Amino acid sequence: MAAAALIGVAVMATVDEIVFHQLLGWHHFYDRSTPAVGLLSDGLLHTAELLALVAGFVMWADLRRRRALSPGHAWAGLLLGLGGFQLFDGLVDHKVLRVHQIRYGVELLPYDLAWNAAGAVLLLIGAGLALRARRAPGAKDPER
Amino acid sequence: MTAHEHASAGLDAWQVAAAIIGALAVALYLGAARRLGRRGDAWSWRPTASFTAGGLSLVAAATLEPPGEPFTAHMAQHLVAGMAAPLLMALGRPLTLALRALRPGARRRGLLAVAHSPPVSWLVFPPTAAVLDLGGLWLLYRTPLLAAAQERPWLHAAVHIHVVAAGFLLAFSVCQLDPLRRRWSLPWRAATLLAAGTAHAVLAKTLYATPPPGTGFAVPDLRTGAQLMYYGGDLVELGLATVLAVQWYAVTGRTHARALRRARLLQEPVTPPFGRR
């Protein structure tokens, strides 16, 4: 489950970067109002996301090789990762550190609400799947 | 920019030197690989191809004028010569090949003594390599060093040599494919990669906003160059991370196979050591 969560976090971070930064041009690469700590955390997160993507996939490949992959846990982990990152990005990056905003030149509140609500929904589905995977007969999280 | 006026008028001394070093390294490598082949020893074509590609891209980066405005072109050159070519060359495991190709004797012993000497061991300690590489880049772009280098050819040459050498050192120490005295564990090397990648990304973002002191690059040029640095750096980091991941996968695979064999040998009721199903 940890492996899939790692992939989830990385995938969401990558999707965020590609869709919102590149395709929509909503986010700015750097909007000059970012304090140094935000810039540092952004660089760290960005690099960590790259490494997590690679690490997640190789861990997933390892579980498959050992036939220890439990699909229920994997889906739960993926969604937990997706939602967790979305929420984290929305709250910490956008608001606390103010790395950048979702979109410029518009009223931000509805965007922020939609962003964080989407994260929370993904997180809840992930948590639900994790509970179901744990209750399923004979299924133990192979990682613990 | 002075450096580029030079380049269009003809090749600078450092460009010729870098091209010769790249070509010479490839020639030596291919010669050594051929010696092994004729002796009947195996040397896979993959490291050979990788090293050759790395050496040739170094030659290309030194001699060809990349397209684009001055700063973007400069950045493209740095990405190829300072990151991509060093990674490809490190994947060629040059030290391993040299040690195998040299006949037992003074030269081989000398090479091994140098490779295992305390100063070299310190240089290939991954954090040292990262500080040398990224520290050099921060000095280059965040102090008037770049502006100064554009006016003094020898300084310009020294900067380029440092970028290539430090890039190679970092790739060499993070991948750790060659027989060094001290093996650094995966967490050490992965943490180094994380720190180095962060320093690179942050530097690229600051360049997007503020040019290197004392230079007058146009804003669009600066922004394209900074983004090239950011995303180009990502590609090389992905490459390095993949090398680490593949090493981890191979090691865990061996551990797992060993544990399975032991379980079978002991004739215990077979419980797979990792999970079930």
Short mmCIF file of C-alpha atoms in Angstrom, two decimals:
data_model
loop_
_atom_site.label_atom_id
_atom_site.label_comp_id
_atom_site.label_asym_id
_atom_site.label_seq_id
_atom_site.Cartn_x
_atom_site.Cartn_y
_atom_site.Cartn_z
CA MET A 1 0.00 0.00 0.00
CA ALA A 2 2.87 2.34 0.72
CA ALA A 3 4.26 1.74 -2.75
CA ALA A 4 0.97 2.61 -4.38
CA ALA A 5 0.54 5.65 -2.15
CA LEU A 6 3.93 6.82 -3.27
CA ILE A 7 2.89 6.43 -6.90
CA GLY A 8 -0.34 8.24 -6.11
CA VAL A 9 1.42 11.22 -4.57
CA ALA A 10 3.87 11.41 -7.43
CA VAL A 11 1.22 10.98 -10.11
CA MET A 12 -0.93 13.71 -8.65
CA ALA A 13 2.04 16.02 -8.33
CA THR A 14 2.97 15.33 -11.93
CA VAL A 15 -0.60 15.77 -13.14
CA ASP A 16 -0.76 19.03 -11.24
CA GLU A 17 2.43 20.18 -12.81
CA ILE A 18 1.55 19.14 -16.34
CA VAL A 19 -2.12 20.05 -16.49
CA PHE A 20 -2.23 23.21 -14.48
CA HIS A 21 1.19 24.61 -15.17
CA GLN A 22 1.74 23.62 -18.75
CA LEU A 23 -1.62 23.09 -20.44
CA LEU A 24 -3.76 25.70 -18.79
CA GLY A 25 -1.01 28.13 -17.99
CA TRP A 26 -2.98 28.99 -14.85
CA HIS A 27 -0.22 28.49 -12.36
CA HIS A 28 2.89 30.50 -12.88
CA PHE A 29 6.33 28.97 -13.02
CA TYR A 30 7.40 31.53 -10.47
CA ASP A 31 5.37 34.54 -9.48
CA ARG A 32 8.00 36.58 -7.64
CA SER A 33 5.83 36.88 -4.53
CA THR A 34 7.13 33.55 -3.27
CA PRO A 35 9.27 33.77 -0.14
CA ALA A 36 12.56 31.89 -0.10
CA VAL A 37 11.21 29.09 2.09
CA GLY A 38 8.41 28.48 -0.41
CA LEU A 39 10.87 28.31 -3.26
CA LEU A 40 13.03 25.85 -1.35
CA SER A 41 10.09 23.63 -0.42
CA ASP A 42 8.85 23.75 -4.00
CA GLY A 43 12.20 22.61 -5.36
CA LEU A 44 12.40 19.89 -2.71
CA LEU A 45 8.87 18.68 -3.42
CA HIS A 46 9.46 18.71 -7.13
CA THR A 47 12.60 16.59 -6.85
CA ALA A 48 11.02 14.32 -4.27
CA GLU A 49 8.09 13.81 -6.64
CA LEU A 50 10.44 12.64 -9.40
CA LEU A 51 12.25 10.27 -7.07
CA ALA A 52 8.96 9.03 -5.58
CA LEU A 53 7.61 8.23 -9.02
CA VAL A 54 10.62 6.06 -9.80
CA ALA A 55 10.75 4.51 -6.31
CA GLY A 56 7.01 3.79 -6.33
CA PHE A 57 7.17 1.99 -9.65
CA VAL A 58 10.16 -0.12 -8.71
CA MET A 59 8.54 -1.07 -5.37
CA TRP A 60 5.38 -2.01 -7.24
CA ALA A 61 7.44 -4.12 -9.65
CA ASP A 62 9.10 -5.80 -6.67
CA LEU A 63 5.75 -6.66 -5.07
CA ARG A 64 4.51 -8.11 -8.34
CA ARG A 65 7.65 -10.17 -8.73
CA ARG A 66 7.13 -11.67 -5.27
CA ARG A 67 3.43 -12.17 -6.02
CA ALA A 68 2.74 -10.13 -2.91
CA LEU A 69 0.74 -7.43 -4.61
CA SER A 70 -2.70 -7.03 -3.14
CA PRO A 71 -4.86 -5.11 -5.63
CA GLY A 72 -7.26 -3.85 -2.96
CA HIS A 73 -4.48 -2.30 -0.96
CA ALA A 74 -2.83 -0.95 -4.06
CA TRP A 75 -5.94 0.92 -5.21
CA ALA A 76 -6.49 2.25 -1.72
CA GLY A 77 -2.90 3.44 -1.57
CA LEU A 78 -3.11 5.09 -4.95
CA LEU A 79 -6.21 7.07 -4.03
CA LEU A 80 -4.85 7.98 -0.62
CA GLY A 81 -1.74 9.29 -2.31
CA LEU A 82 -3.70 11.24 -4.93
CA GLY A 83 -6.03 12.83 -2.41
CA GLY A 84 -3.37 13.40 0.20
CA PHE A 85 -1.17 15.29 -2.19
CA GLN A 86 -4.01 17.32 -3.65
CA LEU A 87 -5.07 18.45 -0.20
CA PHE A 88 -1.52 19.08 0.92
CA ASP A 89 -0.78 21.09 -2.19
CA GLY A 90 -3.96 23.09 -1.82
CA LEU A 91 -3.44 23.91 1.83
CA VAL A 92 0.29 24.07 2.41
CA ASP A 93 1.75 25.08 -0.96
CA HIS A 94 -0.92 27.44 -2.16
CA LYS A 95 -2.01 28.99 1.11
CA VAL A 96 0.62 28.60 3.81
CA LEU A 97 3.76 28.95 1.72
CA ARG A 98 2.10 30.86 -1.12
CA VAL A 99 4.30 29.25 -3.78
CA HIS A 100 1.71 30.20 -6.36
CA GLN A 101 -2.05 30.47 -6.69
CA ILE A 102 -4.33 28.19 -8.70
CA ARG A 103 -5.28 30.86 -11.16
CA TYR A 104 -4.47 34.48 -11.51
CA GLY A 105 -6.77 37.42 -12.06
CA VAL A 106 -9.95 35.74 -10.81
CA GLU A 107 -11.75 35.34 -7.50
CA LEU A 108 -9.73 32.59 -5.81
CA LEU A 109 -12.19 31.22 -3.25
CA PRO A 110 -14.25 28.90 -5.52
CA TYR A 111 -11.09 27.50 -7.06
CA ASP A 112 -9.51 26.87 -3.68
CA LEU A 113 -12.69 25.21 -2.43
CA ALA A 114 -13.00 22.97 -5.50
CA TRP A 115 -9.31 22.07 -5.36
CA ASN A 116 -9.33 21.07 -1.70
CA ALA A 117 -12.74 19.40 -1.86
CA ALA A 118 -11.53 17.24 -4.77
CA GLY A 119 -8.53 16.28 -2.65
CA ALA A 120 -10.70 15.43 0.34
CA VAL A 121 -13.05 13.27 -1.77
CA LEU A 122 -10.14 11.28 -3.22
CA LEU A 123 -8.69 10.85 0.26
CA LEU A 124 -12.01 9.57 1.63
CA ILE A 125 -12.47 7.07 -1.21
CA GLY A 126 -8.93 5.89 -0.58
CA ALA A 127 -9.61 5.47 3.14
CA GLY A 128 -12.81 3.56 2.35
CA LEU A 129 -10.97 1.20 0.02
CA ALA A 130 -8.27 0.67 2.63
CA LEU A 131 -10.87 -0.34 5.21
CA ARG A 132 -12.53 -2.71 2.75
CA ALA A 133 -9.18 -4.25 1.81
CA ARG A 134 -8.40 -4.82 5.47
CA ARG A 135 -11.78 -6.48 6.14
CA ALA A 136 -11.63 -8.72 3.07
CA PRO A 137 -11.25 -12.36 4.21
CA GLY A 138 -7.69 -13.58 4.35
CA ALA A 139 -6.28 -10.36 3.01
CA LYS A 140 -3.51 -8.97 5.11
CA ASP A 141 -1.53 -5.99 4.09
CA PRO A 142 1.51 -7.77 2.72
CA GLU A 143 3.77 -4.97 3.83
CA ARG A 144 3.09 -5.29 7.51
CA MET B 1 27.67 38.24 -25.38
CA THR B 2 31.37 37.99 -25.79
CA ALA B 3 31.55 34.24 -25.49
CA HIS B 4 29.16 33.76 -28.34
CA GLU B 5 30.78 36.33 -30.57
CA HIS B 6 33.91 34.25 -30.08
CA ALA B 7 32.07 31.07 -30.90
CA SER B 8 30.70 32.38 -34.16
CA ALA B 9 34.11 33.68 -35.18
CA GLY B 10 35.78 30.31 -34.58
CA LEU B 11 36.35 27.84 -31.80
CA ASP B 12 37.80 28.97 -28.48
CA ALA B 13 40.72 27.14 -26.91
CA TRP B 14 38.48 25.48 -24.32
CA GLN B 15 36.12 24.23 -27.04
CA VAL B 16 38.97 22.59 -28.90
CA ALA B 17 40.31 21.15 -25.63
CA ALA B 18 36.92 19.76 -24.59
CA ALA B 19 36.37 18.23 -28.02
CA ILE B 20 39.81 16.60 -27.93
CA ILE B 21 39.26 15.29 -24.38
CA GLY B 22 35.87 13.84 -25.35
CA ALA B 23 37.18 12.22 -28.51
CA LEU B 24 40.29 10.90 -26.76
CA ALA B 25 38.23 9.39 -23.94
CA VAL B 26 36.02 7.58 -26.46
CA ALA B 27 39.05 6.35 -28.43
CA LEU B 28 40.75 5.03 -25.27
CA TYR B 29 37.53 3.39 -24.12
CA LEU B 30 36.91 1.66 -27.45
CA GLY B 31 40.54 0.55 -27.55
CA ALA B 32 40.30 -0.96 -24.07
CA ALA B 33 37.00 -2.68 -24.89
CA ARG B 34 38.60 -4.14 -28.02
CA ARG B 35 41.56 -5.41 -26.04
CA LEU B 36 39.18 -7.25 -23.72
CA GLY B 37 37.29 -8.66 -26.69
CA ARG B 38 40.41 -9.96 -28.39
CA ARG B 39 41.52 -11.56 -25.15
CA GLY B 40 38.21 -13.40 -25.04
CA ASP B 41 36.82 -11.47 -22.08
CA ALA B 42 33.24 -10.33 -22.06
CA TRP B 43 32.47 -6.63 -22.04
CA SER B 44 28.85 -5.80 -22.75
CA TRP B 45 28.00 -3.48 -25.63
CA ARG B 46 25.72 -1.45 -23.39
CA PRO B 47 28.35 0.40 -21.32
CA THR B 48 30.34 0.85 -24.51
CA ALA B 49 27.39 2.43 -26.31
CA SER B 50 26.61 4.61 -23.31
CA PHE B 51 30.17 5.87 -22.90
CA THR B 52 30.54 6.52 -26.63
CA ALA B 53 27.27 8.47 -26.70
CA GLY B 54 28.42 10.47 -23.67
CA GLY B 55 31.82 11.28 -25.15
CA LEU B 56 30.34 12.26 -28.49
CA SER B 57 27.72 14.48 -26.88
CA LEU B 58 30.53 16.22 -24.99
CA VAL B 59 32.28 16.84 -28.31
CA ALA B 60 29.03 18.07 -29.85
CA ALA B 61 28.26 20.37 -26.91
CA ALA B 62 31.73 21.88 -27.13
CA THR B 63 31.82 22.46 -30.87
CA LEU B 64 28.27 23.01 -32.10
CA GLU B 65 26.44 26.23 -31.55
CA PRO B 66 23.07 25.31 -29.98
CA PRO B 67 20.04 27.12 -31.40
CA GLY B 68 18.36 29.91 -29.50
CA GLU B 69 19.22 33.13 -27.75
CA PRO B 70 22.55 33.41 -25.87
CA PHE B 71 21.42 32.36 -22.39
CA THR B 72 19.21 29.52 -23.65
CA ALA B 73 22.03 28.26 -25.86
CA HIS B 74 24.46 28.49 -22.95
CA MET B 75 22.04 26.49 -20.80
CA ALA B 76 21.56 23.82 -23.46
CA GLN B 77 25.31 23.47 -23.68
CA HIS B 78 25.59 23.13 -19.91
CA LEU B 79 22.83 20.53 -19.71
CA VAL B 80 24.50 18.34 -22.30
CA ALA B 81 28.12 18.83 -21.23
CA GLY B 82 27.58 19.05 -17.47
CA MET B 83 24.74 16.58 -16.85
CA ALA B 84 23.75 14.30 -19.74
CA ALA B 85 27.23 13.48 -21.08
CA PRO B 86 28.66 12.79 -17.58
CA LEU B 87 25.77 10.45 -16.73
CA LEU B 88 26.20 8.53 -19.99
CA MET B 89 29.95 8.29 -19.43
CA ALA B 90 29.57 7.13 -15.81
CA LEU B 91 27.16 4.42 -17.01
CA GLY B 92 30.04 3.17 -19.17
CA ARG B 93 31.92 2.14 -15.97
CA PRO B 94 35.21 3.54 -17.26
CA LEU B 95 37.27 2.68 -14.17
CA THR B 96 36.17 -0.96 -14.22
CA LEU B 97 37.07 -1.21 -17.89
CA ALA B 98 40.47 0.46 -17.38
CA LEU B 99 41.35 -1.86 -14.49
CA ARG B 100 40.41 -4.89 -16.54
CA ALA B 101 42.12 -3.75 -19.73
CA LEU B 102 45.46 -2.77 -18.15
CA ARG B 103 47.93 -5.61 -17.78
CA PRO B 104 49.01 -6.36 -14.21
CA GLY B 105 51.95 -4.10 -13.51
CA ALA B 106 52.96 -0.67 -12.35
CA ARG B 107 50.37 1.25 -14.34
CA ARG B 108 47.48 -0.86 -13.15
CA ARG B 109 48.67 -0.70 -9.55
CA GLY B 110 49.12 3.04 -9.89
CA LEU B 111 45.58 3.54 -11.19
CA LEU B 112 44.17 1.45 -8.38
CA ALA B 113 46.26 3.33 -5.80
CA VAL B 114 44.95 6.66 -7.12
CA ALA B 115 41.35 5.42 -7.23
CA HIS B 116 41.60 4.19 -3.63
CA SER B 117 43.63 7.11 -2.27
CA PRO B 118 42.09 9.21 0.53
CA PRO B 119 41.64 12.39 -1.57
CA VAL B 120 39.81 10.50 -4.32
CA SER B 121 37.73 8.67 -1.71
CA TRP B 122 36.69 12.05 -0.35
CA LEU B 123 35.88 13.39 -3.80
CA VAL B 124 33.63 10.44 -4.60
CA PHE B 125 31.79 10.73 -1.28
CA PRO B 126 28.39 11.63 -2.83
CA PRO B 127 27.71 14.76 -0.72
CA THR B 128 31.18 16.16 -1.52
CA ALA B 129 30.57 15.62 -5.22
CA ALA B 130 27.16 17.29 -4.95
CA VAL B 131 28.58 20.32 -3.12
CA LEU B 132 31.34 20.68 -5.72
CA ASP B 133 28.88 20.43 -8.60
CA LEU B 134 25.92 22.44 -7.30
CA GLY B 135 28.08 24.81 -5.26
CA GLY B 136 29.96 25.64 -8.45
CA LEU B 137 26.71 26.30 -10.29
CA TRP B 138 25.41 28.59 -7.55
CA LEU B 139 28.68 30.52 -7.63
CA LEU B 140 28.51 30.75 -11.40
CA TYR B 141 24.97 32.08 -11.61
CA ARG B 142 24.50 33.94 -8.37
CA THR B 143 27.81 35.82 -8.19
CA PRO B 144 29.44 37.99 -10.88
CA LEU B 145 31.47 34.93 -11.92
CA LEU B 146 29.58 34.38 -15.19
CA ALA B 147 30.02 38.01 -16.21
CA ALA B 148 33.72 37.82 -15.36
CA ALA B 149 34.11 34.56 -17.29
CA GLN B 150 32.63 36.12 -20.39
CA GLU B 151 35.49 38.59 -20.48
CA ARG B 152 38.40 36.32 -19.57
CA PRO B 153 38.90 33.27 -21.80
CA TRP B 154 40.99 31.36 -19.25
CA LEU B 155 38.32 31.79 -16.58
CA HIS B 156 35.70 30.76 -19.10
CA ALA B 157 37.70 27.60 -19.84
CA ALA B 158 38.14 26.87 -16.12
CA VAL B 159 34.39 27.24 -15.51
CA HIS B 160 33.56 24.84 -18.31
CA ILE B 161 36.10 22.29 -17.16
CA HIS B 162 34.74 22.52 -13.63
CA VAL B 163 31.14 22.03 -14.81
CA VAL B 164 32.02 18.93 -16.84
CA ALA B 165 34.37 17.42 -14.23
CA ALA B 166 32.04 18.06 -11.28
CA GLY B 167 29.07 16.74 -13.27
CA PHE B 168 30.98 13.55 -13.98
CA LEU B 169 32.03 13.25 -10.34
CA LEU B 170 28.42 13.55 -9.18
CA ALA B 171 27.06 11.01 -11.68
CA PHE B 172 29.99 8.69 -10.93
CA SER B 173 29.53 8.82 -7.16
CA VAL B 174 25.71 8.60 -7.17
CA CYS B 175 25.60 5.65 -9.59
CA GLN B 176 28.64 4.00 -7.94
CA LEU B 177 29.10 1.42 -10.68
CA ASP B 178 32.87 1.26 -10.37
CA PRO B 179 35.02 -0.46 -7.74
CA LEU B 180 35.71 2.25 -5.21
CA ARG B 181 37.22 1.82 -1.80
CA ARG B 182 34.13 2.73 0.12
CA ARG B 183 30.62 1.76 -0.97
CA TRP B 184 27.95 4.24 0.01
CA SER B 185 24.54 2.84 0.78
CA LEU B 186 21.46 3.58 -1.26
CA PRO B 187 19.98 6.05 1.28
CA TRP B 188 23.17 8.14 1.19
CA ARG B 189 23.15 8.30 -2.57
CA ALA B 190 19.39 8.87 -2.89
CA ALA B 191 19.49 11.66 -0.29
CA THR B 192 22.36 13.25 -2.18
CA LEU B 193 20.36 13.08 -5.40
CA LEU B 194 17.37 14.64 -3.65
CA ALA B 195 19.47 17.49 -2.25
CA ALA B 196 21.29 18.08 -5.53
CA GLY B 197 18.04 18.04 -7.51
CA THR B 198 16.50 20.53 -5.09
CA ALA B 199 19.47 22.88 -5.34
CA HIS B 200 19.25 22.65 -9.13
CA ALA B 201 15.50 23.32 -9.26
CA VAL B 202 15.69 26.27 -6.86
CA LEU B 203 18.61 27.78 -8.77
CA ALA B 204 16.68 27.43 -12.05
CA LYS B 205 13.67 29.20 -10.53
CA THR B 206 15.76 32.08 -9.18
CA LEU B 207 17.31 32.47 -12.64
CA TYR B 208 13.81 32.78 -14.06
CA ALA B 209 13.29 35.89 -11.94
CA THR B 210 16.76 37.43 -11.69
CA PRO B 211 19.63 37.18 -14.19
CA PRO B 212 23.16 36.29 -13.07
CA PRO B 213 24.71 39.48 -11.62
CA GLY B 214 26.45 41.65 -14.18
CA THR B 215 24.90 40.08 -17.27
CA GLY B 216 22.36 41.64 -19.57
CA PHE B 217 20.36 38.74 -20.98
CA ALA B 218 16.94 39.62 -22.39
CA VAL B 219 14.03 38.58 -20.17
CA PRO B 220 12.40 36.08 -22.58
CA ASP B 221 15.81 34.48 -23.18
CA LEU B 222 16.44 34.24 -19.45
CA ARG B 223 13.04 32.65 -18.85
CA THR B 224 13.40 30.08 -21.62
CA GLY B 225 16.89 29.24 -20.40
CA ALA B 226 15.75 28.87 -16.79
CA GLN B 227 12.89 26.58 -17.77
CA LEU B 228 15.23 24.53 -19.93
CA MET B 229 17.53 24.17 -16.92
CA TYR B 230 14.61 23.17 -14.68
CA TYR B 231 13.04 20.54 -16.92
CA GLY B 232 16.28 19.38 -18.51
CA GLY B 233 17.64 18.80 -15.01
CA ASP B 234 14.53 16.72 -14.28
CA LEU B 235 15.31 14.40 -17.17
CA VAL B 236 18.83 13.72 -15.94
CA GLU B 237 17.57 13.30 -12.36
CA LEU B 238 15.04 10.76 -13.60
CA GLY B 239 17.91 8.93 -15.30
CA LEU B 240 19.98 8.89 -12.10
CA ALA B 241 16.96 7.82 -10.03
CA THR B 242 16.30 4.99 -12.48
CA VAL B 243 19.87 3.76 -12.08
CA LEU B 244 19.42 3.69 -8.27
CA ALA B 245 16.02 2.00 -8.58
CA VAL B 246 17.34 -0.72 -10.88
CA GLN B 247 20.22 -1.39 -8.46
CA TRP B 248 17.76 -1.69 -5.57
CA TYR B 249 15.55 -4.02 -7.62
CA ALA B 250 18.47 -6.30 -8.43
CA VAL B 251 19.70 -6.42 -4.82
CA THR B 252 16.26 -7.15 -3.34
CA GLY B 253 15.73 -9.79 -6.02
CA ARG B 254 18.91 -11.57 -4.98
CA THR B 255 18.04 -11.32 -1.29
CA HIS B 256 14.62 -12.76 -1.98
CA ALA B 257 15.97 -15.63 -4.07
CA ARG B 258 18.51 -16.44 -1.34
CA ALA B 259 15.83 -16.49 1.35
CA LEU B 260 13.64 -18.78 -0.76
CA ARG B 261 16.54 -21.17 -1.37
CA ARG B 262 17.39 -21.26 2.30
CA ALA B 263 13.78 -21.98 3.22
CA ARG B 264 13.71 -24.88 0.77
CA LEU B 265 17.06 -26.24 1.92
CA LEU B 266 16.02 -26.29 5.53
CA GLN B 267 13.00 -28.37 4.51
CA GLU B 268 10.81 -26.29 6.68
CA PRO B 269 7.15 -26.01 5.90
CA VAL B 270 7.57 -23.47 3.13
CA THR B 271 6.43 -20.09 4.26
CA PRO B 272 7.33 -17.51 1.69
CA PRO B 273 9.39 -14.95 3.55
CA PHE B 274 7.49 -12.03 2.13
CA GLY B 275 3.72 -12.08 2.47
CA ARG B 276 1.46 -14.65 0.95
CA ARG B 277 -0.46 -15.35 -2.28
#
